[in-house]
mmCIF file of C-alpha atoms in Angstrom:
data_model
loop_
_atom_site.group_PDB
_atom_site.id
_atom_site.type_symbol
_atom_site.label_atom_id
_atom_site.label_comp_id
_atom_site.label_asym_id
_atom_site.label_seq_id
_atom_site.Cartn_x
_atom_site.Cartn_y
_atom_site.Cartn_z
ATOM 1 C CA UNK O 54 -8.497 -29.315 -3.296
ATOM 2 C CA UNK O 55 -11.695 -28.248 -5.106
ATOM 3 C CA UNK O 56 -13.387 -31.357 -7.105
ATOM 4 C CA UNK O 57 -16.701 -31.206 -6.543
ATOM 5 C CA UNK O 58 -17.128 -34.440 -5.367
ATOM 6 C CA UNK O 59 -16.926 -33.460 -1.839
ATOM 7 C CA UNK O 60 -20.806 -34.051 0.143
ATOM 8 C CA UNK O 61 -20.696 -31.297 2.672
ATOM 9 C CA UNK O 62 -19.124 -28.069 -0.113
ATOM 10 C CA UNK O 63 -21.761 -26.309 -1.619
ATOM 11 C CA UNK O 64 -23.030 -23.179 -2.956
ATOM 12 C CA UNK O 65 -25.190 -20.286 -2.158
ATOM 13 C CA UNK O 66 -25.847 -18.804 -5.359
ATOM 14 C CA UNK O 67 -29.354 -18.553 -6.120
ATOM 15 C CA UNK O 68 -30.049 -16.678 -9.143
ATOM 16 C CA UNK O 69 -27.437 -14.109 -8.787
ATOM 17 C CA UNK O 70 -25.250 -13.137 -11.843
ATOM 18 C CA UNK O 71 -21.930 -13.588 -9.829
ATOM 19 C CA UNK O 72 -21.559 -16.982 -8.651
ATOM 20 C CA UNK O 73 -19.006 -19.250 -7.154
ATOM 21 C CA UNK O 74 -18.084 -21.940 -9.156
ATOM 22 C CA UNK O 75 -14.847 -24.480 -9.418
ATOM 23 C CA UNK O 76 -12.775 -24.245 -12.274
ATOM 24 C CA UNK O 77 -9.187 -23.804 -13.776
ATOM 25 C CA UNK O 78 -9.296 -20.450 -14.653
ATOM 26 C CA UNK O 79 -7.148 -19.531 -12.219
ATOM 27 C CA UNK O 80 -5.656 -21.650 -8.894
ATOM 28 C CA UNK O 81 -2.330 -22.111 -7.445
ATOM 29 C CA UNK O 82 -2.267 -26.095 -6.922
ATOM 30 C CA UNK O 83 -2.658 -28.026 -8.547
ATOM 31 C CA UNK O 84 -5.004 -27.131 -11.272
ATOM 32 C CA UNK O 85 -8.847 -26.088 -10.147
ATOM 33 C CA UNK O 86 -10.207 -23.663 -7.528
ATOM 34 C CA UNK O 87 -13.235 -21.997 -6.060
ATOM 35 C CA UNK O 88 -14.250 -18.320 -7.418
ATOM 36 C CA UNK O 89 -16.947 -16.038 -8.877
ATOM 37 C CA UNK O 90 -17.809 -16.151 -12.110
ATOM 38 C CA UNK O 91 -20.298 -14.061 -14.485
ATOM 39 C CA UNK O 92 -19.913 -16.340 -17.256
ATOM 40 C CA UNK O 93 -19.092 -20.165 -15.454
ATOM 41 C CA UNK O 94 -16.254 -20.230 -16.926
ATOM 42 C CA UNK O 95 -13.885 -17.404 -16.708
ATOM 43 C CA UNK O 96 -12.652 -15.734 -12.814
ATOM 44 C CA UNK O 97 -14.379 -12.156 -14.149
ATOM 45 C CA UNK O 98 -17.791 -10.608 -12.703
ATOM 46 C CA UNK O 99 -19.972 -8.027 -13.958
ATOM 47 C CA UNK O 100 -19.699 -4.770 -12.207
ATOM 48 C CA UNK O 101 -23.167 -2.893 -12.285
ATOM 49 C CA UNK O 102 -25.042 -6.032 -11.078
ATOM 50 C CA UNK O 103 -25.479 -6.616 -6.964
ATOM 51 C CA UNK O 104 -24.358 -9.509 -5.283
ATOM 52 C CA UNK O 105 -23.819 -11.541 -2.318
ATOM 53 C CA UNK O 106 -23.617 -15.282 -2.800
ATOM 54 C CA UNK O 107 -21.660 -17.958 -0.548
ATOM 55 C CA UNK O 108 -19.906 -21.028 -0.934
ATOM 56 C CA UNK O 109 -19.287 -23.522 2.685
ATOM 57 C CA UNK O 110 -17.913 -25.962 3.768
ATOM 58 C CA UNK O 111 -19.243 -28.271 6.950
ATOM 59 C CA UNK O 112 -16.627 -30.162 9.196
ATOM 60 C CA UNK O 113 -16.775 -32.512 12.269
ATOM 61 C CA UNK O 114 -15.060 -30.754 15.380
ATOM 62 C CA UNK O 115 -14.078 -33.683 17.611
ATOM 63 C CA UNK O 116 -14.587 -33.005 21.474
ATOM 64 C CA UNK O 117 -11.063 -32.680 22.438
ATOM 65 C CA UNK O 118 -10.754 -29.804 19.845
ATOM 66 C CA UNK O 119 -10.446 -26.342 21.709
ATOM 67 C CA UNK O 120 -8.443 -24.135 18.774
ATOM 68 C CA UNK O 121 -8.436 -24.578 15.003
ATOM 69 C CA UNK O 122 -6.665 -23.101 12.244
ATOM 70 C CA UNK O 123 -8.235 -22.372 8.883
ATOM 71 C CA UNK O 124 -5.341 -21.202 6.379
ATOM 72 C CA UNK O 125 -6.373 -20.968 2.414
ATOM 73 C CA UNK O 126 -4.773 -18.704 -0.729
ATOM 74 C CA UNK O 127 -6.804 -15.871 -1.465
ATOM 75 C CA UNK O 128 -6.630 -13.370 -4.573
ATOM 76 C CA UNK O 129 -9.411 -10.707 -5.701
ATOM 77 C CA UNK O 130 -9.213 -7.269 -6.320
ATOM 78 C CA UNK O 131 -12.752 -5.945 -6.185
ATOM 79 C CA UNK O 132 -13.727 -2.651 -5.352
ATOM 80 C CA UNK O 133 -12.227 -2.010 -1.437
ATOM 81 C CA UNK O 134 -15.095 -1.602 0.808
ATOM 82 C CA UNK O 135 -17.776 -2.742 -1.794
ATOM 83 C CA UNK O 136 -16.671 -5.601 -3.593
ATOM 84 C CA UNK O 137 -15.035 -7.874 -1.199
ATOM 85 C CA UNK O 138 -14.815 -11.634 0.379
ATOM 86 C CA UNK O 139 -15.354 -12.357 4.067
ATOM 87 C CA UNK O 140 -14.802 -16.027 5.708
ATOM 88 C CA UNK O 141 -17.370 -17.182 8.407
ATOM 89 C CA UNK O 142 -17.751 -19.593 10.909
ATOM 90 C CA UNK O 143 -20.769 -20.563 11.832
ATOM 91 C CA UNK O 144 -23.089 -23.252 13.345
ATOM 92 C CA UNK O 145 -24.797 -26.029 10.683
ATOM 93 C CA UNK O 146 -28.061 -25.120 11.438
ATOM 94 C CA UNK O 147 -27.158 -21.681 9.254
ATOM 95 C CA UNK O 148 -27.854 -21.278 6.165
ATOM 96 C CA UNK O 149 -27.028 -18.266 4.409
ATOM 97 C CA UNK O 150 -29.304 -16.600 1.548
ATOM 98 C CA UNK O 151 -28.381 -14.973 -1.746
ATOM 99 C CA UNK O 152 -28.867 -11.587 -1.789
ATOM 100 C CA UNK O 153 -28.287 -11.657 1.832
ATOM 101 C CA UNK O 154 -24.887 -10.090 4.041
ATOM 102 C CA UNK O 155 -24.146 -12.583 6.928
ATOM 103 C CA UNK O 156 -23.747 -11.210 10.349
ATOM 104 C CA UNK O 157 -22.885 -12.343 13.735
ATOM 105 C CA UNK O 158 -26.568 -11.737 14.651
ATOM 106 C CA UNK O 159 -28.593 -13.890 11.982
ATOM 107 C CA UNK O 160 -25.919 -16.470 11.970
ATOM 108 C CA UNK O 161 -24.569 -16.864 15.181
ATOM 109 C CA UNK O 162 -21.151 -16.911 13.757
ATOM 110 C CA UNK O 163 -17.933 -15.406 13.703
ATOM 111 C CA UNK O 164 -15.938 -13.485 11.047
ATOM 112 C CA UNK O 165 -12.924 -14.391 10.536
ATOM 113 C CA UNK O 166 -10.600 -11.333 9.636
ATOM 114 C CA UNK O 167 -11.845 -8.619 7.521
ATOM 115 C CA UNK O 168 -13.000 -8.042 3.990
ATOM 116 C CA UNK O 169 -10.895 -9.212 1.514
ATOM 117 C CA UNK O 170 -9.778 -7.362 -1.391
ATOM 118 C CA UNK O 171 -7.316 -5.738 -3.689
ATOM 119 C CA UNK O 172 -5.215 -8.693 -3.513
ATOM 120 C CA UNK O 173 -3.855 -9.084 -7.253
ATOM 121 C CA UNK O 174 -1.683 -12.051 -6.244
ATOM 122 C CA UNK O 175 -2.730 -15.832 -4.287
ATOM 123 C CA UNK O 176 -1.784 -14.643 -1.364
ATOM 124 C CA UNK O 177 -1.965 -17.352 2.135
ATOM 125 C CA UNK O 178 -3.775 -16.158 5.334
ATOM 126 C CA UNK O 179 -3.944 -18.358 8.041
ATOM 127 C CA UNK O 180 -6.443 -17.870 11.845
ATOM 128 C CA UNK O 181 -6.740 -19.589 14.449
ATOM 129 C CA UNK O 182 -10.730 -19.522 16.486
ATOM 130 C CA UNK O 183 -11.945 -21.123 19.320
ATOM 131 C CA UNK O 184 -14.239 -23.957 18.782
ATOM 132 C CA UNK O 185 -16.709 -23.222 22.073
ATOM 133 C CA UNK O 186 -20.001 -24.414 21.824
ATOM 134 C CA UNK O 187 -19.815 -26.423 18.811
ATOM 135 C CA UNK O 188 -16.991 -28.917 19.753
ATOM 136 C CA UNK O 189 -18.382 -32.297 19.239
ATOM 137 C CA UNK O 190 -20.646 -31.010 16.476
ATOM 138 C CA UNK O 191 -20.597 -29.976 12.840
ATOM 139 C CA UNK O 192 -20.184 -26.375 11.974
ATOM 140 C CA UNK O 193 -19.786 -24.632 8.721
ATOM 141 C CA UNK O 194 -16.896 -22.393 7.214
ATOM 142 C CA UNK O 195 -18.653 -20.001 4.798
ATOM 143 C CA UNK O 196 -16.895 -18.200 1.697
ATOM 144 C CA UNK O 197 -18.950 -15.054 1.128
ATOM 145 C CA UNK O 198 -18.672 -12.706 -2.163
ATOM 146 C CA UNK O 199 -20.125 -9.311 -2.218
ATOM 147 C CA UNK O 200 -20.129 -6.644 -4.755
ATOM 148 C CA UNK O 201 -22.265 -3.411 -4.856
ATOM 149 C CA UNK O 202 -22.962 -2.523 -8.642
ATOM 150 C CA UNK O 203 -21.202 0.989 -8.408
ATOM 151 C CA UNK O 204 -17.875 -0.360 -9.728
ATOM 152 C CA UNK O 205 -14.956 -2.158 -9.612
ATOM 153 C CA UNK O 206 -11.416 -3.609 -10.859
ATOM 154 C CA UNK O 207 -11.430 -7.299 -12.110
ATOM 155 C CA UNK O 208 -10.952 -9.797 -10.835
ATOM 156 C CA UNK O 209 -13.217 -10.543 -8.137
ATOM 157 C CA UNK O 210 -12.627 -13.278 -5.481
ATOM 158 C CA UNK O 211 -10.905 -16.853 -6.289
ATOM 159 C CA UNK O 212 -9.276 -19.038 -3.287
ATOM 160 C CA UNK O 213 -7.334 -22.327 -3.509
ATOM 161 C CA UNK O 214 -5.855 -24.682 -0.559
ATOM 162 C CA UNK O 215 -8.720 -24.144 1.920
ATOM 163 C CA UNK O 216 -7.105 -25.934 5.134
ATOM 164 C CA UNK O 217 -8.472 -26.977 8.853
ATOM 165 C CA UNK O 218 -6.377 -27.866 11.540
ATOM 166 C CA UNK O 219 -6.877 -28.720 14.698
ATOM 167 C CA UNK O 220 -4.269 -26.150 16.987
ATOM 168 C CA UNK O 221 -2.463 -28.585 19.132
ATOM 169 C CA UNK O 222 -0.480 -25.817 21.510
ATOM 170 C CA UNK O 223 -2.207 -22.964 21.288
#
């Protein structure tokens, strides 16, 4: 699932204090995943300092390819509205900047569900987008951590089993 090794995962972190990282502190299966980290170690971020830092993924969408479903395991409890994950989907040509809150207008992407938070357990979600213009080309997934330094509950956002799936009767 998440060994590093892969050529098209990478990170967004910049110089940010929270960063996503890949590590055992915590996963589901079978013994690593992707999540933020103050310290590059532990699954814990520091609460009074602002962040927004992303972590992708890029993947081929054949021609014939009209639906897909993304499904991963999700747990962070954050801070609500403030201290969240969102997933993206979003041409290659983006690239996202720390610091920096995507949006379907500088990215020319799509959100995928809402923010994520106050999850305490892994917890599965699974959707299902259209591929449109960018069948037959490369497009990104993008993992994207924010926090607001006015707060929080530990921990903040880990996810594990990140799946794609062509839909094959939609």
């Amino acid at each position: 699932n998440f060994d590093g090794t892969d050529p098209v995962f990478g990170f967004v972190n910049g110089t940010m204090v929270n960063k996503w990282m890949i590590g055992s502190d915590t996963f589901l299966s079978p013994s690593k995943s992707m999540y933020i980290s103050n310290n590059n170690l532990e699954n814990l971020y520091t609460l009074n300092s602002a962040t927004t830092v992303h972590a992708y993924r890029e993947f081929s969408i054949p021609t014939d390819v009209f639906e897909i479903e993304l499904s991963f395991d999700f747990k962070g409890v954050g801070d609500g509205n403030n201290d969240y994950m969102r997933v993206w989907f979003v041409p290659l040509d983006f690239d996202p900047t720390p610091g920096t809150l995507i949006t379907a207008a500088n990215s020319g992407g799509v959100q995928l569900g809402g923010n994520f938070s106050r999850i305490s357990e892994f917890t599965n979600y699974a959707f299902n987008f259209i591929s449109g213009d960018l069948r037959g080309n490369v497009g990104k997934i993008l993992f994207e951590w924010r926090n607001n330094a006015s707060g929080g509950t530990q921990p903040p956002a880990a996810v594990d089993n990140v799946r794609l799936k062509k839909v094959t009767c939609p």
